[in-house]
Amino acid sequence: MKQLILICAFIAIAGTAQAECYADYKAKRDNPLQLQYGVAKVSDGACSKQKAARELAPRLRAAGWTLLTVVSTFGPEGLAQRKASAGPFFLRY
C-alpha cells in the first residue's frame, strides 16, 4: 500500500513539472518597415499563444519591435526545424 501511494505521489509530481516552452512569432519595426520571424523562450506558464504574446510583447517593444502574432508554442523538439528560418532572431529575445 505504501508503495502504491509513493508511486501515485511521484506520478502527480512528475505530471505537474512542465517542460521548456518556446514560441515562434512575427514582429515589425516601422520607418523603414522591417519584418522579423523569430523564436524565443517563454516561461513554462506561458506555453499558450495568448500567454506567450503577453510575455513577448514587452521584450520586443524594449528593442523597438511590435509583436504582430505568435505563430505557435512548442517544446524543445521544435527548435531545430525553426532555427534556419529565424536566423539572427533565434532565441534572441
PDB file of N, CA and C in Angstrom:
ATOM      1  N   MET A   1       0.820  -1.189   0.000  1.00  0.00           N
ATOM      2  CA  MET A   1       0.000   0.000   0.000  1.00  0.00           C
ATOM      3  C   MET A   1       0.868   1.260   0.000  1.00  0.00           C
ATOM      4  N   LYS A   2       1.937   1.270   0.822  1.00  0.00           N
ATOM      5  CA  LYS A   2       2.826   2.421   0.858  1.00  0.00           C
ATOM      6  C   LYS A   2       3.457   2.652  -0.506  1.00  0.00           C
ATOM      7  N   GLN A   3       3.838   1.558  -1.165  1.00  0.00           N
ATOM      8  CA  GLN A   3       4.465   1.686  -2.470  1.00  0.00           C
ATOM      9  C   GLN A   3       3.500   2.303  -3.481  1.00  0.00           C
ATOM     10  N   LEU A   4       2.250   1.899  -3.431  1.00  0.00           N
ATOM     11  CA  LEU A   4       1.253   2.436  -4.344  1.00  0.00           C
ATOM     12  C   LEU A   4       1.069   3.938  -4.112  1.00  0.00           C
ATOM     13  N   ILE A   5       1.030   4.349  -2.864  1.00  0.00           N
ATOM     14  CA  ILE A   5       0.879   5.770  -2.544  1.00  0.00           C
ATOM     15  C   ILE A   5       2.096   6.551  -3.026  1.00  0.00           C
ATOM     16  N   LEU A   6       3.292   6.002  -2.811  1.00  0.00           N
ATOM     17  CA  LEU A   6       4.511   6.672  -3.267  1.00  0.00           C
ATOM     18  C   LEU A   6       4.557   6.787  -4.787  1.00  0.00           C
ATOM     19  N   ILE A   7       4.146   5.737  -5.462  1.00  0.00           N
ATOM     20  CA  ILE A   7       4.128   5.763  -6.923  1.00  0.00           C
ATOM     21  C   ILE A   7       3.135   6.813  -7.421  1.00  0.00           C
ATOM     22  N   CYS A   8       1.959   6.867  -6.816  1.00  0.00           N
ATOM     23  CA  CYS A   8       0.954   7.859  -7.214  1.00  0.00           C
ATOM     24  C   CYS A   8       1.452   9.277  -6.948  1.00  0.00           C
ATOM     25  N   ALA A   9       2.114   9.482  -5.816  1.00  0.00           N
ATOM     26  CA  ALA A   9       2.653  10.800  -5.496  1.00  0.00           C
ATOM     27  C   ALA A   9       3.729  11.199  -6.497  1.00  0.00           C
ATOM     28  N   PHE A  10       4.585  10.267  -6.860  1.00  0.00           N
ATOM     29  CA  PHE A  10       5.631  10.546  -7.833  1.00  0.00           C
ATOM     30  C   PHE A  10       5.035  10.912  -9.186  1.00  0.00           C
ATOM     31  N   ILE A  11       4.033  10.182  -9.609  1.00  0.00           N
ATOM     32  CA  ILE A  11       3.378  10.463 -10.892  1.00  0.00           C
ATOM     33  C   ILE A  11       2.734  11.842 -10.864  1.00  0.00           C
ATOM     34  N   ALA A  12       2.103  12.188  -9.757  1.00  0.00           N
ATOM     35  CA  ALA A  12       1.458  13.501  -9.641  1.00  0.00           C
ATOM     36  C   ALA A  12       2.487  14.622  -9.702  1.00  0.00           C
ATOM     37  N   ILE A  13       3.612  14.451  -9.024  1.00  0.00           N
ATOM     38  CA  ILE A  13       4.664  15.467  -9.035  1.00  0.00           C
ATOM     39  C   ILE A  13       5.272  15.573 -10.429  1.00  0.00           C
ATOM     40  N   ALA A  14       5.542  14.458 -11.050  1.00  0.00           N
ATOM     41  CA  ALA A  14       6.131  14.460 -12.387  1.00  0.00           C
ATOM     42  C   ALA A  14       5.174  15.070 -13.398  1.00  0.00           C
ATOM     43  N   GLY A  15       3.889  14.875 -13.223  1.00  0.00           N
ATOM     44  CA  GLY A  15       2.897  15.424 -14.139  1.00  0.00           C
ATOM     45  C   GLY A  15       2.792  16.924 -14.053  1.00  0.00           C
ATOM     46  N   THR A  16       3.087  17.499 -12.897  1.00  0.00           N
ATOM     47  CA  THR A  16       2.995  18.949 -12.760  1.00  0.00           C
ATOM     48  C   THR A  16       4.259  19.653 -13.232  1.00  0.00           C
ATOM     49  N   ALA A  17       5.352  18.930 -13.356  1.00  0.00           N
ATOM     50  CA  ALA A  17       6.579  19.533 -13.865  1.00  0.00           C
ATOM     51  C   ALA A  17       6.394  19.792 -15.356  1.00  0.00           C
ATOM     52  N   GLN A  18       6.666  21.000 -15.787  1.00  0.00           N
ATOM     53  CA  GLN A  18       6.455  21.347 -17.176  1.00  0.00           C
ATOM     54  C   GLN A  18       7.784  21.434 -17.896  1.00  0.00           C
ATOM     55  N   ALA A  19       7.737  21.119 -19.178  1.00  0.00           N
ATOM     56  CA  ALA A  19       8.943  21.147 -19.995  1.00  0.00           C
ATOM     57  C   ALA A  19       9.231  22.573 -20.441  1.00  0.00           C
ATOM     58  N   GLU A  20      10.377  22.764 -21.038  1.00  0.00           N
ATOM     59  CA  GLU A  20      10.718  24.067 -21.593  1.00  0.00           C
ATOM     60  C   GLU A  20       9.721  24.442 -22.674  1.00  0.00           C
ATOM     61  N   CYS A  21       9.463  25.725 -22.806  1.00  0.00           N
ATOM     62  CA  CYS A  21       8.498  26.192 -23.786  1.00  0.00           C
ATOM     63  C   CYS A  21       9.106  27.297 -24.638  1.00  0.00           C
ATOM     64  N   TYR A  22       8.798  27.270 -25.913  1.00  0.00           N
ATOM     65  CA  TYR A  22       9.292  28.242 -26.880  1.00  0.00           C
ATOM     66  C   TYR A  22       8.119  28.728 -27.725  1.00  0.00           C
ATOM     67  N   ALA A  23       8.272  29.904 -28.296  1.00  0.00           N
ATOM     68  CA  ALA A  23       7.252  30.454 -29.180  1.00  0.00           C
ATOM     69  C   ALA A  23       7.930  30.988 -30.431  1.00  0.00           C
ATOM     70  N   ASP A  24       7.306  30.757 -31.576  1.00  0.00           N
ATOM     71  CA  ASP A  24       7.778  31.446 -32.771  1.00  0.00           C
ATOM     72  C   ASP A  24       6.775  32.550 -33.066  1.00  0.00           C
ATOM     73  N   TYR A  25       7.281  33.665 -33.545  1.00  0.00           N
ATOM     74  CA  TYR A  25       6.471  34.872 -33.645  1.00  0.00           C
ATOM     75  C   TYR A  25       6.861  35.682 -34.876  1.00  0.00           C
ATOM     76  N   LYS A  26       5.999  36.646 -35.193  1.00  0.00           N
ATOM     77  CA  LYS A  26       6.282  37.623 -36.240  1.00  0.00           C
ATOM     78  C   LYS A  26       6.180  39.002 -35.606  1.00  0.00           C
ATOM     79  N   ALA A  27       7.113  39.875 -35.981  1.00  0.00           N
ATOM     80  CA  ALA A  27       7.141  41.228 -35.435  1.00  0.00           C
ATOM     81  C   ALA A  27       7.523  42.203 -36.541  1.00  0.00           C
ATOM     82  N   LYS A  28       7.280  43.492 -36.276  1.00  0.00           N
ATOM     83  CA  LYS A  28       7.630  44.516 -37.259  1.00  0.00           C
ATOM     84  C   LYS A  28       8.259  45.708 -36.571  1.00  0.00           C
ATOM     85  N   ARG A  29       8.931  46.502 -37.388  1.00  0.00           N
ATOM     86  CA  ARG A  29       9.507  47.779 -36.968  1.00  0.00           C
ATOM     87  C   ARG A  29       9.204  48.755 -38.112  1.00  0.00           C
ATOM     88  N   ASP A  30       8.783  49.965 -37.774  1.00  0.00           N
ATOM     89  CA  ASP A  30       8.432  50.959 -38.791  1.00  0.00           C
ATOM     90  C   ASP A  30       9.579  51.921 -39.050  1.00  0.00           C
ATOM     91  N   ASN A  31       9.470  52.634 -40.180  1.00  0.00           N
ATOM     92  CA  ASN A  31      10.385  53.722 -40.583  1.00  0.00           C
ATOM     93  C   ASN A  31      11.849  53.333 -40.621  1.00  0.00           C
ATOM     94  N   PRO A  32      12.318  52.580 -41.527  1.00  0.00           N
ATOM     95  CA  PRO A  32      11.596  51.915 -42.599  1.00  0.00           C
ATOM     96  C   PRO A  32      11.000  50.601 -42.105  1.00  0.00           C
ATOM     97  N   LEU A  33      10.015  50.129 -42.827  1.00  0.00           N
ATOM     98  CA  LEU A  33       9.355  48.887 -42.442  1.00  0.00           C
ATOM     99  C   LEU A  33      10.342  47.721 -42.474  1.00  0.00           C
ATOM    100  N   GLN A  34      10.421  46.993 -41.362  1.00  0.00           N
ATOM    101  CA  GLN A  34      11.223  45.770 -41.270  1.00  0.00           C
ATOM    102  C   GLN A  34      10.326  44.702 -40.655  1.00  0.00           C
ATOM    103  N   LEU A  35      10.436  43.501 -41.164  1.00  0.00           N
ATOM    104  CA  LEU A  35       9.677  42.369 -40.624  1.00  0.00           C
ATOM    105  C   LEU A  35      10.646  41.348 -40.072  1.00  0.00           C
ATOM    106  N   GLN A  36      10.209  40.652 -39.054  1.00  0.00           N
ATOM    107  CA  GLN A  36      11.061  39.650 -38.425  1.00  0.00           C
ATOM    108  C   GLN A  36      10.242  38.404 -38.073  1.00  0.00           C
ATOM    109  N   TYR A  37      10.860  37.265 -38.280  1.00  0.00           N
ATOM    110  CA  TYR A  37      10.332  35.997 -37.768  1.00  0.00           C
ATOM    111  C   TYR A  37      11.367  35.526 -36.758  1.00  0.00           C
ATOM    112  N   GLY A  38      10.921  35.181 -35.558  1.00  0.00           N
ATOM    113  CA  GLY A  38      11.876  34.763 -34.548  1.00  0.00           C
ATOM    114  C   GLY A  38      11.346  33.658 -33.661  1.00  0.00           C
ATOM    115  N   VAL A  39      12.239  33.131 -32.865  1.00  0.00           N
ATOM    116  CA  VAL A  39      11.915  32.102 -31.881  1.00  0.00           C
ATOM    117  C   VAL A  39      12.447  32.588 -30.540  1.00  0.00           C
ATOM    118  N   ALA A  40      11.613  32.485 -29.512  1.00  0.00           N
ATOM    119  CA  ALA A  40      12.011  32.940 -28.179  1.00  0.00           C
ATOM    120  C   ALA A  40      11.590  31.922 -27.139  1.00  0.00           C
ATOM    121  N   LYS A  41      12.375  31.842 -26.080  1.00  0.00           N
ATOM    122  CA  LYS A  41      11.987  31.002 -24.951  1.00  0.00           C
ATOM    123  C   LYS A  41      11.000  31.797 -24.108  1.00  0.00           C
ATOM    124  N   VAL A  42       9.921  31.141 -23.700  1.00  0.00           N
ATOM    125  CA  VAL A  42       8.947  31.759 -22.806  1.00  0.00           C
ATOM    126  C   VAL A  42       8.851  30.904 -21.554  1.00  0.00           C
ATOM    127  N   SER A  43       8.334  31.483 -20.501  1.00  0.00           N
ATOM    128  CA  SER A  43       8.230  30.725 -19.255  1.00  0.00           C
ATOM    129  C   SER A  43       7.257  29.566 -19.424  1.00  0.00           C
ATOM    130  N   ASP A  44       7.451  28.537 -18.630  1.00  0.00           N
ATOM    131  CA  ASP A  44       6.611  27.343 -18.722  1.00  0.00           C
ATOM    132  C   ASP A  44       5.140  27.685 -18.553  1.00  0.00           C
ATOM    133  N   GLY A  45       4.833  28.672 -17.725  1.00  0.00           N
ATOM    134  CA  GLY A  45       3.449  29.066 -17.503  1.00  0.00           C
ATOM    135  C   GLY A  45       2.859  29.841 -18.664  1.00  0.00           C
ATOM    136  N   ALA A  46       3.673  30.211 -19.640  1.00  0.00           N
ATOM    137  CA  ALA A  46       3.201  30.984 -20.793  1.00  0.00           C
ATOM    138  C   ALA A  46       3.214  30.143 -22.057  1.00  0.00           C
ATOM    139  N   CYS A  47       2.959  28.874 -21.934  1.00  0.00           N
ATOM    140  CA  CYS A  47       3.058  27.983 -23.086  1.00  0.00           C
ATOM    141  C   CYS A  47       1.730  27.868 -23.835  1.00  0.00           C
ATOM    142  N   SER A  48       1.117  29.000 -24.079  1.00  0.00           N
ATOM    143  CA  SER A  48      -0.032  29.089 -24.983  1.00  0.00           C
ATOM    144  C   SER A  48       0.207  30.340 -25.822  1.00  0.00           C
ATOM    145  N   LYS A  49      -0.437  30.441 -26.959  1.00  0.00           N
ATOM    146  CA  LYS A  49      -0.201  31.575 -27.839  1.00  0.00           C
ATOM    147  C   LYS A  49      -0.523  32.905 -27.150  1.00  0.00           C
ATOM    148  N   GLN A  50      -1.642  32.946 -26.442  1.00  0.00           N
ATOM    149  CA  GLN A  50      -2.052  34.178 -25.763  1.00  0.00           C
ATOM    150  C   GLN A  50      -1.066  34.590 -24.676  1.00  0.00           C
ATOM    151  N   LYS A  51      -0.705  33.652 -23.829  1.00  0.00           N
ATOM    152  CA  LYS A  51       0.213  33.964 -22.729  1.00  0.00           C
ATOM    153  C   LYS A  51       1.613  34.286 -23.250  1.00  0.00           C
ATOM    154  N   ALA A  52       2.036  33.591 -24.281  1.00  0.00           N
ATOM    155  CA  ALA A  52       3.345  33.880 -24.868  1.00  0.00           C
ATOM    156  C   ALA A  52       3.360  35.287 -25.456  1.00  0.00           C
ATOM    157  N   ALA A  53       2.265  35.701 -26.061  1.00  0.00           N
ATOM    158  CA  ALA A  53       2.181  37.056 -26.624  1.00  0.00           C
ATOM    159  C   ALA A  53       2.314  38.101 -25.523  1.00  0.00           C
ATOM    160  N   ARG A  54       1.650  37.869 -24.393  1.00  0.00           N
ATOM    161  CA  ARG A  54       1.746  38.818 -23.276  1.00  0.00           C
ATOM    162  C   ARG A  54       3.167  38.902 -22.725  1.00  0.00           C
ATOM    163  N   GLU A  55       3.882  37.796 -22.779  1.00  0.00           N
ATOM    164  CA  GLU A  55       5.257  37.787 -22.273  1.00  0.00           C
ATOM    165  C   GLU A  55       6.242  38.369 -23.289  1.00  0.00           C
ATOM    166  N   LEU A  56       6.020  38.088 -24.567  1.00  0.00           N
ATOM    167  CA  LEU A  56       6.962  38.527 -25.598  1.00  0.00           C
ATOM    168  C   LEU A  56       6.815  39.995 -25.983  1.00  0.00           C
ATOM    169  N   ALA A  57       5.610  40.514 -25.999  1.00  0.00           N
ATOM    170  CA  ALA A  57       5.374  41.891 -26.469  1.00  0.00           C
ATOM    171  C   ALA A  57       6.274  42.911 -25.770  1.00  0.00           C
ATOM    172  N   PRO A  58       6.372  42.912 -24.431  1.00  0.00           N
ATOM    173  CA  PRO A  58       7.247  43.909 -23.793  1.00  0.00           C
ATOM    174  C   PRO A  58       8.730  43.719 -24.122  1.00  0.00           C
ATOM    175  N   ARG A  59       9.169  42.484 -24.267  1.00  0.00           N
ATOM    176  CA  ARG A  59      10.576  42.226 -24.618  1.00  0.00           C
ATOM    177  C   ARG A  59      10.902  42.823 -25.977  1.00  0.00           C
ATOM    178  N   LEU A  60      10.005  42.566 -26.931  1.00  0.00           N
ATOM    179  CA  LEU A  60      10.224  43.069 -28.283  1.00  0.00           C
ATOM    180  C   LEU A  60      10.106  44.592 -28.320  1.00  0.00           C
ATOM    181  N   ARG A  61       9.120  45.122 -27.615  1.00  0.00           N
ATOM    182  CA  ARG A  61       8.908  46.571 -27.582  1.00  0.00           C
ATOM    183  C   ARG A  61      10.157  47.291 -27.050  1.00  0.00           C
ATOM    184  N   ALA A  62      10.806  46.704 -26.065  1.00  0.00           N
ATOM    185  CA  ALA A  62      12.024  47.301 -25.499  1.00  0.00           C
ATOM    186  C   ALA A  62      13.135  47.413 -26.541  1.00  0.00           C
ATOM    187  N   ALA A  63      13.075  46.555 -27.558  1.00  0.00           N
ATOM    188  CA  ALA A  63      14.085  46.589 -28.622  1.00  0.00           C
ATOM    189  C   ALA A  63      13.572  47.317 -29.864  1.00  0.00           C
ATOM    190  N   GLY A  64      12.407  47.965 -29.766  1.00  0.00           N
ATOM    191  CA  GLY A  64      11.882  48.730 -30.885  1.00  0.00           C
ATOM    192  C   GLY A  64      11.008  47.965 -31.851  1.00  0.00           C
ATOM    193  N   TRP A  65      10.609  46.749 -31.489  1.00  0.00           N
ATOM    194  CA  TRP A  65       9.772  45.916 -32.342  1.00  0.00           C
ATOM    195  C   TRP A  65       8.342  45.866 -31.802  1.00  0.00           C
ATOM    196  N   THR A  66       7.390  45.646 -32.710  1.00  0.00           N
ATOM    197  CA  THR A  66       5.993  45.453 -32.337  1.00  0.00           C
ATOM    198  C   THR A  66       5.612  44.023 -32.673  1.00  0.00           C
ATOM    199  N   LEU A  67       5.137  43.285 -31.684  1.00  0.00           N
ATOM    200  CA  LEU A  67       4.704  41.904 -31.921  1.00  0.00           C
ATOM    201  C   LEU A  67       3.461  41.908 -32.792  1.00  0.00           C
ATOM    202  N   LEU A  68       3.494  41.162 -33.872  1.00  0.00           N
ATOM    203  CA  LEU A  68       2.327  41.024 -34.740  1.00  0.00           C
ATOM    204  C   LEU A  68       1.500  39.815 -34.342  1.00  0.00           C
ATOM    205  N   THR A  69       2.169  38.680 -34.177  1.00  0.00           N
ATOM    206  CA  THR A  69       1.459  37.461 -33.819  1.00  0.00           C
ATOM    207  C   THR A  69       2.417  36.413 -33.274  1.00  0.00           C
ATOM    208  N   VAL A  70       1.889  35.563 -32.413  1.00  0.00           N
ATOM    209  CA  VAL A  70       2.617  34.365 -32.009  1.00  0.00           C
ATOM    210  C   VAL A  70       2.107  33.261 -32.919  1.00  0.00           C
ATOM    211  N   VAL A  71       2.985  32.672 -33.686  1.00  0.00           N
ATOM    212  CA  VAL A  71       2.609  31.653 -34.653  1.00  0.00           C
ATOM    213  C   VAL A  71       2.226  30.362 -33.932  1.00  0.00           C
ATOM    214  N   SER A  72       3.077  29.946 -32.981  1.00  0.00           N
ATOM    215  CA  SER A  72       2.806  28.722 -32.233  1.00  0.00           C
ATOM    216  C   SER A  72       3.701  28.665 -30.995  1.00  0.00           C
ATOM    217  N   THR A  73       3.349  27.760 -30.102  1.00  0.00           N
ATOM    218  CA  THR A  73       4.210  27.443 -28.962  1.00  0.00           C
ATOM    219  C   THR A  73       4.553  25.968 -29.061  1.00  0.00           C
ATOM    220  N   PHE A  74       5.737  25.619 -28.566  1.00  0.00           N
ATOM    221  CA  PHE A  74       6.217  24.246 -28.730  1.00  0.00           C
ATOM    222  C   PHE A  74       7.312  23.961 -27.720  1.00  0.00           C
ATOM    223  N   GLY A  75       7.700  22.713 -27.642  1.00  0.00           N
ATOM    224  CA  GLY A  75       8.770  22.293 -26.748  1.00  0.00           C
ATOM    225  C   GLY A  75      10.105  22.272 -27.468  1.00  0.00           C
ATOM    226  N   PRO A  76      11.151  21.821 -26.785  1.00  0.00           N
ATOM    227  CA  PRO A  76      12.490  21.819 -27.375  1.00  0.00           C
ATOM    228  C   PRO A  76      12.599  20.994 -28.652  1.00  0.00           C
ATOM    229  N   GLU A  77      11.685  20.059 -28.836  1.00  0.00           N
ATOM    230  CA  GLU A  77      11.733  19.221 -30.033  1.00  0.00           C
ATOM    231  C   GLU A  77      11.485  20.023 -31.315  1.00  0.00           C
ATOM    232  N   GLY A  78      10.916  21.222 -31.212  1.00  0.00           N
ATOM    233  CA  GLY A  78      10.639  22.024 -32.399  1.00  0.00           C
ATOM    234  C   GLY A  78      11.699  23.060 -32.721  1.00  0.00           C
ATOM    235  N   LEU A  79      12.739  23.137 -31.923  1.00  0.00           N
ATOM    236  CA  LEU A  79      13.766  24.164 -32.133  1.00  0.00           C
ATOM    237  C   LEU A  79      14.563  23.976 -33.418  1.00  0.00           C
ATOM    238  N   ALA A  80      15.043  22.787 -33.654  1.00  0.00           N
ATOM    239  CA  ALA A  80      15.934  22.536 -34.794  1.00  0.00           C
ATOM    240  C   ALA A  80      15.289  22.910 -36.122  1.00  0.00           C
ATOM    241  N   GLN A  81      14.027  22.583 -36.295  1.00  0.00           N
ATOM    242  CA  GLN A  81      13.369  22.850 -37.575  1.00  0.00           C
ATOM    243  C   GLN A  81      13.104  24.332 -37.809  1.00  0.00           C
ATOM    244  N   ARG A  82      13.156  25.166 -36.765  1.00  0.00           N
ATOM    245  CA  ARG A  82      12.872  26.591 -36.894  1.00  0.00           C
ATOM    246  C   ARG A  82      14.138  27.458 -36.882  1.00  0.00           C
ATOM    247  N   LYS A  83      15.266  26.870 -36.550  1.00  0.00           N
ATOM    248  CA  LYS A  83      16.495  27.646 -36.370  1.00  0.00           C
ATOM    249  C   LYS A  83      16.904  28.396 -37.637  1.00  0.00           C
ATOM    250  N   ALA A  84      16.915  27.746 -38.768  1.00  0.00           N
ATOM    251  CA  ALA A  84      17.339  28.387 -40.009  1.00  0.00           C
ATOM    252  C   ALA A  84      16.389  29.516 -40.405  1.00  0.00           C
ATOM    253  N   SER A  85      15.100  29.321 -40.228  1.00  0.00           N
ATOM    254  CA  SER A  85      14.124  30.350 -40.601  1.00  0.00           C
ATOM    255  C   SER A  85      14.234  31.583 -39.715  1.00  0.00           C
ATOM    256  N   ALA A  86      14.540  31.386 -38.442  1.00  0.00           N
ATOM    257  CA  ALA A  86      14.630  32.513 -37.507  1.00  0.00           C
ATOM    258  C   ALA A  86      15.944  33.279 -37.652  1.00  0.00           C
ATOM    259  N   GLY A  87      16.963  32.633 -38.172  1.00  0.00           N
ATOM    260  CA  GLY A  87      18.240  33.297 -38.398  1.00  0.00           C
ATOM    261  C   GLY A  87      18.754  34.035 -37.161  1.00  0.00           C
ATOM    262  N   PRO A  88      19.049  35.350 -37.293  1.00  0.00           N
ATOM    263  CA  PRO A  88      19.608  36.086 -36.150  1.00  0.00           C
ATOM    264  C   PRO A  88      18.595  36.308 -35.018  1.00  0.00           C
ATOM    265  N   PHE A  89      17.327  35.997 -35.271  1.00  0.00           N
ATOM    266  CA  PHE A  89      16.309  36.184 -34.241  1.00  0.00           C
ATOM    267  C   PHE A  89      15.960  34.867 -33.536  1.00  0.00           C
ATOM    268  N   PHE A  90      16.831  33.877 -33.677  1.00  0.00           N
ATOM    269  CA  PHE A  90      16.650  32.591 -32.991  1.00  0.00           C
ATOM    270  C   PHE A  90      17.117  32.754 -31.545  1.00  0.00           C
ATOM    271  N   LEU A  91      16.183  32.673 -30.631  1.00  0.00           N
ATOM    272  CA  LEU A  91      16.422  32.788 -29.180  1.00  0.00           C
ATOM    273  C   LEU A  91      17.082  34.124 -28.803  1.00  0.00           C
ATOM    274  N   ARG A  92      16.805  35.175 -29.575  1.00  0.00           N
ATOM    275  CA  ARG A  92      17.395  36.481 -29.283  1.00  0.00           C
ATOM    276  C   ARG A  92      16.626  37.231 -28.206  1.00  0.00           C
ATOM    277  N   TYR A  93      15.301  37.137 -28.201  1.00  0.00           N
ATOM    278  CA  TYR A  93      14.506  37.886 -27.224  1.00  0.00           C
ATOM    279  C   TYR A  93      13.838  36.974 -26.226  1.00  0.00           C
TER     280      TYR A  93
END
